[in-house]
Coordinates of C-alpha atoms in Angstrom, one line a residue:
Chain P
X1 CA 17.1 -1.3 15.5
X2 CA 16.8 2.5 15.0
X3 CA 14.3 3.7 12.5
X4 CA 12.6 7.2 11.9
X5 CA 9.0 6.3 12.3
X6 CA 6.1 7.8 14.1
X7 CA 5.0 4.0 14.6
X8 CA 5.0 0.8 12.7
X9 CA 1.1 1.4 12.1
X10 CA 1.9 4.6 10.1
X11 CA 4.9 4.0 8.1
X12 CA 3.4 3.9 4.8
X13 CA 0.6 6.5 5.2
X14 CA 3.2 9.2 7.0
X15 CA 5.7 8.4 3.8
X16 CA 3.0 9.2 1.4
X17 CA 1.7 12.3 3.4
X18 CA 5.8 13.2 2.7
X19 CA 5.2 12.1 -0.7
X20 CA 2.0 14.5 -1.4
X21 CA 3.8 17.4 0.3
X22 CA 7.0 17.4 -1.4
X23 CA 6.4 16.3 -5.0
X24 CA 3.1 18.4 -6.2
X25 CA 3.2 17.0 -10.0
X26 CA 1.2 14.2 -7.9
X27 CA -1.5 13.6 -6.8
X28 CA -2.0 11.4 -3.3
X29 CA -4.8 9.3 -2.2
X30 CA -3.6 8.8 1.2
X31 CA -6.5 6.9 2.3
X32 CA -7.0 4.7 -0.2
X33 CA -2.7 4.1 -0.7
X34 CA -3.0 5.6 -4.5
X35 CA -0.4 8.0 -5.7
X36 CA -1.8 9.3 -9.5
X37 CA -0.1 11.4 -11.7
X38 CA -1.9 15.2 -10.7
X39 CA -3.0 15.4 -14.6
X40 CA -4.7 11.6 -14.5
X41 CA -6.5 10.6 -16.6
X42 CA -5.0 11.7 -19.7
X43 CA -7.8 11.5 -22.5
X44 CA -6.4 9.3 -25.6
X45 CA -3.6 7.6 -23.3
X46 CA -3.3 4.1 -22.3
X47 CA -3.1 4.5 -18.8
X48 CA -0.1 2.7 -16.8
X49 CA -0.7 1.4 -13.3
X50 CA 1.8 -0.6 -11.4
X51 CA 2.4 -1.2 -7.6
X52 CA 3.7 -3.7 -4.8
X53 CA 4.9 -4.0 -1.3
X54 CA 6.4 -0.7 0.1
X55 CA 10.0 -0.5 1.0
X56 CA 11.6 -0.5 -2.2
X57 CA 11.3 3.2 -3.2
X58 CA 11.5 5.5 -5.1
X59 CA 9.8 2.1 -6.6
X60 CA 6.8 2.7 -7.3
X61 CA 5.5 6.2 -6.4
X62 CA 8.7 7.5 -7.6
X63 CA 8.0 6.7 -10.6
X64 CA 4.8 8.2 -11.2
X65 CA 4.7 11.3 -13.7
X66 CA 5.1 12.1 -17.3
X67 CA 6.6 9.5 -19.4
X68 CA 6.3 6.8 -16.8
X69 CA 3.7 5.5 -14.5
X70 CA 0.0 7.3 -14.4
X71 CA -0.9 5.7 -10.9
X72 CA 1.0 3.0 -8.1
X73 CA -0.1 1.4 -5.7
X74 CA 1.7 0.6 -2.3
X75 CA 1.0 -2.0 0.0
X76 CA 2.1 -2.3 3.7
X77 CA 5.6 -3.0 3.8
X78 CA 6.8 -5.8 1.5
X79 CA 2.8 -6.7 1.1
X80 CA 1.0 -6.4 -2.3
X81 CA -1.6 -3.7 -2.8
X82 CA -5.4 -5.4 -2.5
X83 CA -7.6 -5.0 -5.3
X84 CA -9.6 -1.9 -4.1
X85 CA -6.8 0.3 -3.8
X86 CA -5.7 -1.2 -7.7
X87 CA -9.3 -0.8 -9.1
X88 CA -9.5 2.6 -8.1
X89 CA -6.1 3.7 -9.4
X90 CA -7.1 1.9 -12.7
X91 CA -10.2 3.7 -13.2
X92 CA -8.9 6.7 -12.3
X93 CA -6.2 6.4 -15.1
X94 CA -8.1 5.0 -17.9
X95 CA -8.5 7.7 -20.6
X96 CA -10.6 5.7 -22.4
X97 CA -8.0 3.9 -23.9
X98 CA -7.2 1.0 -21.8
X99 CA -5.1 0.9 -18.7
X100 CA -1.6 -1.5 -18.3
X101 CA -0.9 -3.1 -15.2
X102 CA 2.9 -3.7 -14.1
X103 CA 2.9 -6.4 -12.0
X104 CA 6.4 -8.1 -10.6
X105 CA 6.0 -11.9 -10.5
X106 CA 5.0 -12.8 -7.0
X107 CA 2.2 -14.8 -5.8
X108 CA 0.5 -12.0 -4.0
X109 CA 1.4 -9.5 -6.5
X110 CA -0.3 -11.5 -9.0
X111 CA -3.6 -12.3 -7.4
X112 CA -4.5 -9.3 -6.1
X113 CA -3.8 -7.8 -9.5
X114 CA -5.8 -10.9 -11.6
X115 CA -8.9 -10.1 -9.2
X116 CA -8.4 -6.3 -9.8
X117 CA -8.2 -6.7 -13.4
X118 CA -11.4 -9.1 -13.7
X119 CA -13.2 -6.3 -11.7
X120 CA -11.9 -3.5 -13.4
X121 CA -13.2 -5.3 -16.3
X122 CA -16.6 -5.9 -15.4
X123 CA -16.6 -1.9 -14.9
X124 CA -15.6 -1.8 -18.3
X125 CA -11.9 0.0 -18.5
X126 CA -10.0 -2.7 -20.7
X127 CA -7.1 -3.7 -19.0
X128 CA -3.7 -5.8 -20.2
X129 CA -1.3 -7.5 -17.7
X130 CA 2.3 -7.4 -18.2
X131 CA 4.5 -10.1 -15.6
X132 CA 8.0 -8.9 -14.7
X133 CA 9.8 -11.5 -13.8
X134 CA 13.8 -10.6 -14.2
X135 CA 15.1 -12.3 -11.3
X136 CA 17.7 -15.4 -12.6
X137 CA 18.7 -16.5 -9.2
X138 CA 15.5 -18.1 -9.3
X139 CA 14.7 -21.3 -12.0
X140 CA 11.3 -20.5 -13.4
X141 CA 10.2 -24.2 -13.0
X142 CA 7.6 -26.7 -11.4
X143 CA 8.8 -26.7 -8.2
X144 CA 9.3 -22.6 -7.3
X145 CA 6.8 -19.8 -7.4
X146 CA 8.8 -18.5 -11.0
X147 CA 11.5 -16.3 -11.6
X148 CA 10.4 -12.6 -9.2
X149 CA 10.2 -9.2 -10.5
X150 CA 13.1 -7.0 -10.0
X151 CA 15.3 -4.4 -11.4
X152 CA 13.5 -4.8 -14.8
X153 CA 10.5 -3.4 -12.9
X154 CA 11.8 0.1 -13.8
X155 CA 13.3 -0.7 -17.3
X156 CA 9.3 -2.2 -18.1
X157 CA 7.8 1.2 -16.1
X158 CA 10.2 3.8 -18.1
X159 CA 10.0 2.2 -21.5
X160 CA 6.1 1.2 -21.8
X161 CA 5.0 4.9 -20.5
X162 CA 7.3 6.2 -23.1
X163 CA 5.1 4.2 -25.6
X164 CA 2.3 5.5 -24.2
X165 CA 3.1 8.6 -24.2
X166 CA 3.1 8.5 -27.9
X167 CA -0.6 7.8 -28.1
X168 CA 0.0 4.0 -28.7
X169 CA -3.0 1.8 -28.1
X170 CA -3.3 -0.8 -25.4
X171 CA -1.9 -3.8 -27.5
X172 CA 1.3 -1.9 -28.7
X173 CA 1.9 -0.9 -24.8
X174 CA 2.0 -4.2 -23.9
X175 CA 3.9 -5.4 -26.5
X176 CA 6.6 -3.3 -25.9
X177 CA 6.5 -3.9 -21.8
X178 CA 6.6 -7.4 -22.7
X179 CA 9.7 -7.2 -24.3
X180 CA 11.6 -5.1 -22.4
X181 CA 10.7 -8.0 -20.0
X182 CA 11.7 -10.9 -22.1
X183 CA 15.5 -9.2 -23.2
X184 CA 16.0 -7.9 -19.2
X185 CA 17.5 -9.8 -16.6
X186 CA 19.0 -9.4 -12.8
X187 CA 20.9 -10.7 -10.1
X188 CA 21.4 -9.3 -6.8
X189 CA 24.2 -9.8 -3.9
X190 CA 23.2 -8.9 -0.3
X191 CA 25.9 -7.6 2.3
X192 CA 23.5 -7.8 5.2
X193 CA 19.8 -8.5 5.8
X194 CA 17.0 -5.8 6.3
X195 CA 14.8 -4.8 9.1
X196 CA 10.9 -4.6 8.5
X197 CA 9.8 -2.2 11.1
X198 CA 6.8 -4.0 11.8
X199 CA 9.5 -6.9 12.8
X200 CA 11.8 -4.6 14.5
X201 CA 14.8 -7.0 14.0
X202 CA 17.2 -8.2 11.1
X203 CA 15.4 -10.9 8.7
X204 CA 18.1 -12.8 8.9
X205 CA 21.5 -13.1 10.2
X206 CA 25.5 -12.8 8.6
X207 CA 28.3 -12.7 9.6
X208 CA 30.7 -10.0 8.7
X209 CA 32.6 -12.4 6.3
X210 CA 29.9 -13.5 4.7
X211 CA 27.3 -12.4 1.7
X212 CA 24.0 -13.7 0.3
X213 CA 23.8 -14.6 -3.4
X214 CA 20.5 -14.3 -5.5
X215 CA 18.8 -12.1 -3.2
X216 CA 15.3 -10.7 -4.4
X217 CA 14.0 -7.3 -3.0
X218 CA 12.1 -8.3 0.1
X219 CA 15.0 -8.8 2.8
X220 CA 14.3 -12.5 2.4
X221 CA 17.8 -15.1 2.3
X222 CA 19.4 -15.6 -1.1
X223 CA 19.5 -19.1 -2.8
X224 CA 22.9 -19.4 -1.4
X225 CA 25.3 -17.8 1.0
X226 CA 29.1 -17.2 0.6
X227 CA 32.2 -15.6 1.9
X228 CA 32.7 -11.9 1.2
X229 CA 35.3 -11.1 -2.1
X230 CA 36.6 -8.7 -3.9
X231 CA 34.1 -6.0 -5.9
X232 CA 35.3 -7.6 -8.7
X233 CA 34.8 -11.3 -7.6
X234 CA 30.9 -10.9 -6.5
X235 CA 30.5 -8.6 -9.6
X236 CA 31.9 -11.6 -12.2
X237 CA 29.8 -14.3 -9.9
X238 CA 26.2 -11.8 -10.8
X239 CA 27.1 -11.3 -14.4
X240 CA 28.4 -15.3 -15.4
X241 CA 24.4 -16.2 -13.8
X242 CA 23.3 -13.2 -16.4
X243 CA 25.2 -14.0 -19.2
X244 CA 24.6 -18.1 -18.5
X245 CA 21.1 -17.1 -19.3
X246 CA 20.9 -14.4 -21.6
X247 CA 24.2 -14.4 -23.6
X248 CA 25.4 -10.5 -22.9
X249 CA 26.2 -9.4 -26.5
X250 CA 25.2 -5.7 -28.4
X251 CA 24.3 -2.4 -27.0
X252 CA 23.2 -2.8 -23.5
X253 CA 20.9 -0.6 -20.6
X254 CA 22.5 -1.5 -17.5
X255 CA 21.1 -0.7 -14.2
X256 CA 23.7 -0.8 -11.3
X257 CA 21.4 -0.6 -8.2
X258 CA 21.7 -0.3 -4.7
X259 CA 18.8 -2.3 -2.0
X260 CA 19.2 1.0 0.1
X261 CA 22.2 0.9 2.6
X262 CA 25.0 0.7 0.2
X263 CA 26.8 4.4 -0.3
X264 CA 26.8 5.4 -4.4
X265 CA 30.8 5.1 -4.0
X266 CA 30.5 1.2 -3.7
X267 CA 27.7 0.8 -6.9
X268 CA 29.9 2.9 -8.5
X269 CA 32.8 0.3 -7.9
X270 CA 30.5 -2.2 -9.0
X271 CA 29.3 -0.7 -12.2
X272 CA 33.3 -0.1 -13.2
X273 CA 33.4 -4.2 -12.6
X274 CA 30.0 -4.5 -14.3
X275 CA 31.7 -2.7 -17.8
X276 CA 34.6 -4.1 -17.9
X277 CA 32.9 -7.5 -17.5
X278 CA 30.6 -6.3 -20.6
X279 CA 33.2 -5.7 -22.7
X280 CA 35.2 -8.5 -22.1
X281 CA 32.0 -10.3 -23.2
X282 CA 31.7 -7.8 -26.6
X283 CA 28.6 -6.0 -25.4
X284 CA 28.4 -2.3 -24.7
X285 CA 26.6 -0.6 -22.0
X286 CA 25.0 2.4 -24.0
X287 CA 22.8 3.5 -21.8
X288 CA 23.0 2.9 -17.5
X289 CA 21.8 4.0 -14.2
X290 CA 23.6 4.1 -10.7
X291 CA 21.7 4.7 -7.6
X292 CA 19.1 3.4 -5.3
X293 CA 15.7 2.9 -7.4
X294 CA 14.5 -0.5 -6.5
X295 CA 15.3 -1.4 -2.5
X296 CA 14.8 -3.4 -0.1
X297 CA 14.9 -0.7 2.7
X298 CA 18.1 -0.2 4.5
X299 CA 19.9 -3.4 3.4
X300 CA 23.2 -3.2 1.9
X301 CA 23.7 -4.9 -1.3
X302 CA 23.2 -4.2 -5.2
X303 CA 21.7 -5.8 -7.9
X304 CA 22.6 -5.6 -11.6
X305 CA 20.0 -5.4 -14.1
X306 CA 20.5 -5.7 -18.1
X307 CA 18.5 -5.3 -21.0
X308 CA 19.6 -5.7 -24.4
X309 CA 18.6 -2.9 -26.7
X310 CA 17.0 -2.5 -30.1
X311 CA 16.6 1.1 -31.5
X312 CA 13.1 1.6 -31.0
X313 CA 14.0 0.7 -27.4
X314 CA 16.7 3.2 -26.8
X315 CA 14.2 5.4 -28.4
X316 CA 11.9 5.3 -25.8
X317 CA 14.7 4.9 -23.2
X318 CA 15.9 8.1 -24.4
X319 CA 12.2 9.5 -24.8
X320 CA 11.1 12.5 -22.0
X321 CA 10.9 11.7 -18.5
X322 CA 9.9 13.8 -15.3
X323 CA 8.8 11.5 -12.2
X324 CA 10.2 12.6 -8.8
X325 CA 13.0 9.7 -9.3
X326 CA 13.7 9.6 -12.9
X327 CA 13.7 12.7 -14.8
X328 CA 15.3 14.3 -18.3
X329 CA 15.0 15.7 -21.8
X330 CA 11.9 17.5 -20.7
Chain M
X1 CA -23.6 -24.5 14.1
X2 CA -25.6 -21.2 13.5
X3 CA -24.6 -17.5 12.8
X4 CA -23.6 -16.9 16.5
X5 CA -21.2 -20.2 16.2
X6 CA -19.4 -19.0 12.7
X7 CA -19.4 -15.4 14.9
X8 CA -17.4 -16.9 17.9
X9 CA -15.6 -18.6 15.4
X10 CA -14.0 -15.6 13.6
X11 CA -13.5 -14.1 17.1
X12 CA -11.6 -17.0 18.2
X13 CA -9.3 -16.8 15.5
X14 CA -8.6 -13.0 15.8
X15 CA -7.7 -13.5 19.4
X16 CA -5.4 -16.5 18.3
X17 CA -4.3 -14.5 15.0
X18 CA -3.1 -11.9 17.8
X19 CA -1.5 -13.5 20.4
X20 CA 0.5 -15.8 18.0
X21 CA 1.0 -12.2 15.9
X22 CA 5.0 -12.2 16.5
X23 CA 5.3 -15.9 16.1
X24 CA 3.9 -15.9 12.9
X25 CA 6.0 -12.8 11.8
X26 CA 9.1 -14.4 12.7
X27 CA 8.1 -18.0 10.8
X28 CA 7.6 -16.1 7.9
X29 CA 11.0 -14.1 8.7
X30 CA 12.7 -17.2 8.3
X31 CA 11.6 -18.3 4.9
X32 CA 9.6 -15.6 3.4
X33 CA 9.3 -11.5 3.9
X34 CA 8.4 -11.2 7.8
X35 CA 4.6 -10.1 7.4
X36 CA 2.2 -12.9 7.8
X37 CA 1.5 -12.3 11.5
X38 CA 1.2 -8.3 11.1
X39 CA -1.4 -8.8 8.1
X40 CA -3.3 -11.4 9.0
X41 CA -3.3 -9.3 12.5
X42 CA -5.0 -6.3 10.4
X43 CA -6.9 -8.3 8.5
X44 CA -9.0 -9.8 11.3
X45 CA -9.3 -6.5 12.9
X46 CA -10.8 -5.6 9.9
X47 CA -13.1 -8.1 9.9
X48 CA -14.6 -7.8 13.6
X49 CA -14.8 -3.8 12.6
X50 CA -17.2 -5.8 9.6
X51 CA -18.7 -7.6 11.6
X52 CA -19.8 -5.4 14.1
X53 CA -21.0 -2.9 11.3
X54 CA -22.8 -5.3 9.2
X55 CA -24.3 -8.0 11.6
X56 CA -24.6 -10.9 9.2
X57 CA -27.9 -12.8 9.7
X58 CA -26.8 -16.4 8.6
X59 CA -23.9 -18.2 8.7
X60 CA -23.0 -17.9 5.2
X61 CA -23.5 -14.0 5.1
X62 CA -21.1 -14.2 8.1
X63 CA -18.6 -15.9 6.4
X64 CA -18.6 -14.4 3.0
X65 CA -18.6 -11.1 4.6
X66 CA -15.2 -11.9 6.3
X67 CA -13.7 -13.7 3.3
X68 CA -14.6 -10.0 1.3
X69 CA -12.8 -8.2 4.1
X70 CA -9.8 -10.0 3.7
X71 CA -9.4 -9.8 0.0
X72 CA -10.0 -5.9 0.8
X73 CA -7.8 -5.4 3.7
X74 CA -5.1 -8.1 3.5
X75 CA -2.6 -7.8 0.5
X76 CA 0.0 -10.4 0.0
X77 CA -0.8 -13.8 -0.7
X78 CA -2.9 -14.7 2.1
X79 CA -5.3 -12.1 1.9
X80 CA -6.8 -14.1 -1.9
X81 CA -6.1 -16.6 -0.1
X82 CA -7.9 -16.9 3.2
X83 CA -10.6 -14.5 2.0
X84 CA -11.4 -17.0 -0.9
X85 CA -11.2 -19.7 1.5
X86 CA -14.6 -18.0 3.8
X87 CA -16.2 -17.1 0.7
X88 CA -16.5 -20.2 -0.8
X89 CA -17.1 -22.0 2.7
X90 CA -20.0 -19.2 3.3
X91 CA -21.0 -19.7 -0.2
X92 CA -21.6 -23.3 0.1
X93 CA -24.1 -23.1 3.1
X94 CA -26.0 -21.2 0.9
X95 CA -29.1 -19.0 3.2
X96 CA -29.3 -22.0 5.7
X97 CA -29.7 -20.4 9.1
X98 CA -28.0 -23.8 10.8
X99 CA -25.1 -25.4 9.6
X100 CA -24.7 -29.2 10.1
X101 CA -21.1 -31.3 10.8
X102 CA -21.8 -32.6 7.5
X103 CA -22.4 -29.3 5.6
X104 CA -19.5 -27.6 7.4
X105 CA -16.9 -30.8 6.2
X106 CA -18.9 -29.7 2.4
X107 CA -18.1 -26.1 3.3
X108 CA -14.2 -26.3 4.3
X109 CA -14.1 -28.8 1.5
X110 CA -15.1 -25.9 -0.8
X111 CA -12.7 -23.3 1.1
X112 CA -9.6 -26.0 0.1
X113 CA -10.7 -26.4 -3.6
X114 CA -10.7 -22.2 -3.8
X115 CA -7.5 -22.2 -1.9
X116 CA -6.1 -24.8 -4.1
X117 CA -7.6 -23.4 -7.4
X118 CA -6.4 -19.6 -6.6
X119 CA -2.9 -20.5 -5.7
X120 CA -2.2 -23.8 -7.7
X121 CA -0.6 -25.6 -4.9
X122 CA -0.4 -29.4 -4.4
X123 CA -0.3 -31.3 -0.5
X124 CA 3.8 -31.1 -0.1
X125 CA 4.3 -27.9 -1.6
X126 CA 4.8 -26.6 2.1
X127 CA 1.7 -24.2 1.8
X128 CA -1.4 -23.4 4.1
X129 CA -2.5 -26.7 1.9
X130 CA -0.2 -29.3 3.9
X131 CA -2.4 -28.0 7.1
X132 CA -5.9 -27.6 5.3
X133 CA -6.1 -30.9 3.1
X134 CA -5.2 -33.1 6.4
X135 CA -7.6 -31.1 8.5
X136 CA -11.0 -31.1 5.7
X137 CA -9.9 -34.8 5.3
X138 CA -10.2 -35.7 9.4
X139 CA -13.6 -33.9 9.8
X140 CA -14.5 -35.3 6.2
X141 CA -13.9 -39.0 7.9
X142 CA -15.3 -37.9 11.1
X143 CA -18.4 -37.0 9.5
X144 CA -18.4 -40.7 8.1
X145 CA -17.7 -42.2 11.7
X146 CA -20.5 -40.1 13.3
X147 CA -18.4 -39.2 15.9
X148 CA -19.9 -36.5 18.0
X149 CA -19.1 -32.5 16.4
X150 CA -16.5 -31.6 19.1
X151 CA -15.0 -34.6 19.0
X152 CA -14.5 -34.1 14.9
X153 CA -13.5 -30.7 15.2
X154 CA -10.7 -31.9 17.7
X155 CA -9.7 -34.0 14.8
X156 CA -9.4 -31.9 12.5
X157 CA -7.6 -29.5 14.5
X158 CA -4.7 -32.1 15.3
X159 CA -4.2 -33.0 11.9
X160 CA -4.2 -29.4 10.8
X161 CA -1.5 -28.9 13.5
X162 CA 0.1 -32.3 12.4
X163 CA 0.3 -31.0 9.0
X164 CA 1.8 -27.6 9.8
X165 CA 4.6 -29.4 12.1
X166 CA 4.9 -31.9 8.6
X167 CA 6.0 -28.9 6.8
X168 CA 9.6 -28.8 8.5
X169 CA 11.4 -31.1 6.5
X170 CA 9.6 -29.9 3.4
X171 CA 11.2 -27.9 0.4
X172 CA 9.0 -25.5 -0.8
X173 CA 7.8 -25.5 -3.9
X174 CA 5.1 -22.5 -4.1
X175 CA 4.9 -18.8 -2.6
X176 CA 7.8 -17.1 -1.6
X177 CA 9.9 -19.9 0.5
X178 CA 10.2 -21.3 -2.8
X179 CA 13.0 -19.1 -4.1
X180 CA 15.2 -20.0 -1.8
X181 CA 14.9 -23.6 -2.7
X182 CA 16.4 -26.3 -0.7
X183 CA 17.3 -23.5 2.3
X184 CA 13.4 -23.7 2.5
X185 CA 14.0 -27.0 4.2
X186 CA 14.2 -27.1 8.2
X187 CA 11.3 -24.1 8.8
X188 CA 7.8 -24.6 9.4
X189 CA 5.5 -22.8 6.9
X190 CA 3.4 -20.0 7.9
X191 CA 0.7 -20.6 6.0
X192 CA 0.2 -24.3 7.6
X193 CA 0.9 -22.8 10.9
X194 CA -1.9 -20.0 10.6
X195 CA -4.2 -22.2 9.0
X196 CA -3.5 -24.9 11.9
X197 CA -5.0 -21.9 14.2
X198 CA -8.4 -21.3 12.3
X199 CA -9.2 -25.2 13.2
X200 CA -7.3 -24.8 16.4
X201 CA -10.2 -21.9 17.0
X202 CA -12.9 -23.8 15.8
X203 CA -12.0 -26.5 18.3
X204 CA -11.7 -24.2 20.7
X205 CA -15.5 -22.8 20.1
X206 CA -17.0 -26.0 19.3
X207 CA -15.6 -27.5 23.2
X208 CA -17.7 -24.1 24.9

């Protein structure tokens, strides 16, 4: 497998020295993995941290920037950040008013950010937890880790940092994250596996007629595997597992996105499936994004993410953005 | 067991942790996100860098110095994980500049109620648990038989590695395998299977 690398050591410290160079609204910690917003810590603003496993950008350090994220935190390739690199970007975000941490639901995910946050405590920055966990491929139940963090990641990020931006305390930061959470959901489709360069082969195999269902964002197998359809086919079997959980109804942000190999022209297919399928269900995609924001390095596939709107949501949907992946009105 | 024991210990395992490196990638390629062999890799390298700067003075210091380095230097799930399982095994022996067999079956007892308390998982979850709890258990009964240490520690070491092989025909139920359900089935988990090579390494040390 071909990848552009100086060495599987170095791929996430050489990205961020890219990173640093190419996008100076930020400011990059490349030895302790932290990229902050250049203006951090804003004085008055709840500060908004998030971060994961590398390999799905722009997600996270794309995000980083006015109206979104203050600080992320990437961890080696599809590896959680550890609590240092999280307690540092926290204090070096809180304002005084309190910092939010974004955290997809996954087991490391989660307990490197619950010990982060206790510590981060005991320094005394005040610090709520937000859970994404979009993902309906998986049952949140007894006998799996819960439903992951996907696609909603981004909706959560964008929406929240607008709040913040309007000098909202902690409390009404969270709130908001938390419900952009609770009205999102996702479902992604896999056309071939990814190759974690540490690995240096495929993490798993398919066939050319065949595609995984209910993939998450860390090249790992889908809950089930199937023979390759029609655009339209796939699209109507990742919106029926949407809508069976979360009746699609109203005005609707829909995220069409790709896992990093697939060309726009194919999400662009999908997303013509994806509103036509909307319709036919009476809801209305008022607001959407196509393109590659939450990956899974150079696998092919999509996943489709919804979120039904209110009007303070669309609000702060709509609300100035400028991160070097997300930017307008500003 | 004193400081230089837990010290050969952790070496042990850092050597096994690296020449088993790929076979734990690919274990976790199978049911998980292809990284438990390259982490725990750095994570031990880490620790022996630690080590080597810190020279711990008992056994305990030793072992809550490496369970800190993880935490720091791991990430994922394993990185809590492991690192609370040394800290609360170095915690239990306390300042005591010699260990006994009894204390260390009190000390690994403590690592699994961390390990069990941090990531809520249950014997037949197909977790590092289904290799730990068999393992603490042996040298726990051991301790009971007086049988001699090396012959306890070889114990424990099979049923850890008995419990990691167990782990094939389980559906996972925690962690990462557990999204994709019943396709979990048929793989051997690479928690069990790195945790089977931590008593595998104590065996090892303890036969010198």
């Amino acid at each position: 497998m071909k990848k552009l690398i100086n060495g599987v050591d170095t791929v996430v410290t050489d990205a961020l020295r890219g990173i640093a160079a190419a996008h100076p609204s930020l400011r990059v910690d490349v030895e302790n993995r932290i990229v902050f917003r250049a203006d951090a810590p804003r004085p008055g603003k709840v500060g908004l941290v998030s971060g994961g496993g590398s390999g799905h950008e722009p997600l996270h350090g794309g995000f980083v920037g006015y109206g979104m994220l203050d600080a992320a935190c990437p961890g080696e390739i599809f590896t959680s950040p550890v609590p240092d690199q999280i307690i540092e970007a926290t204090k070096g975000v809180d304002g005084g008013a309190g910092v939010l941490h974004i955290v997809k639901n996954y087991t490391g995910d989660v307990l490197n950010f619950e010990m982060a946050a206790e510590l981060s405590g005991d320094e005394g920055v005040e610090v709520a937890t937000v859970l994404v966990n979009d993902d309906v491929a998986v049952q949140d139940s007894l006998y799996t880790a819960g439903r992951r963090g996907t696609g909603a990641t981004l909706f959560v990020e964008k929406i929240a940092g607008a709040m913040a931006e309007t000098g909202a305390p902690l409390a009404e930061v969270a709130r908001v994250a938390r419900e952009v959470n609770e009205r999102s959901r996702s479902f992604g489709v896999a056309l071939t596996p990814c190759t974690v360069p540490a690995a240096g082969k495929p993490t798993f195999e398919l066939s050319d007629t065949e595609i995984e269902l209910g993939i998450g964002i860390h090249g790992e197998p889908g809950r089930t595997r199937a023979p390759l359809r029609e655009a339209r086919e796939i699209v109507r079997t990742a919106m029926d597992a949407i809508d069976a959980d979360l009746p699609l109804s109203g005005e609707t942000l829909v995220m069409v996105n790709g896992m990093g190999g697939t060309p726009l022209i194919e999400l662009y297919i999908v997303f013509a499936e994806v509103e036509a399928y909307l319709r036919e269900k009476g809801a209305t995609a008022v607001r959407s994004l196509v393109g590659n924001y939450v990956t899974s390095l150079d696998m092919q596939g999509f996943s489709v993410t919804t979120c039904s709107l209110t009007d303070e949501l669309t609000r702060l949907w709509d609300a100035p953005v400028e991160t070097p992946a997300l930017r307008w009105g500003r | 067991m004193n400081t230089q024991f837990f010290a050969a210990w952790i070496e042990e395992i850092a050597a096994a942790v690296r020449s088993r490196r790929d076979h734990l990638t690919q274990l976790d390629a199978a049911i998980g996100d292809a990284d438990h062999g390259a982490n725990l890799d750095r994570g031990f390298t880490a620790v022996r860098e630690a080590l080597a700067a810190a020279s711990p003075q008992t056994p305990g210091a030793l072992l809550v110095l490496v369970g800190s380095t993880l935490i720091r230097k791991v990430g994922g799930a394993s990185g809590p994980l492991y690192g609370t399982a040394f800290r609360e095994m170095g915690k239990a022996f306390g300042d005591a500049a010699e260990v006994s067999l009894a204390e260390l079956s009190t000390g690994l007892n403590a690592a699994l109620s961390g390990v069990q308390r941090l990531g809520a998982a249950a014997e037949g979850d197909k977790t590092m648990v289904d290799a730990f709890a068999p393992a603490a258990d042996a040298l726990a009964q051991a301790v009971r038989d007086g049988v001699k240490p090396q012959e306890a520690l070889e114990a424990a070491a099979s049923a850890a590695e008995q419990g990691a092989k167990a782990t094939v025909p389980l559906q996972a139920r925690k962690g990462r395998a557990s999204y994709l359900g019943p396709r979990s089935v048929g793989h051997e988990d690479p928690g069990a299977a790195s945790t089977a090579l931590l008593f595998g390494a104590l065996r090892t040390v303890a036969a010198r």
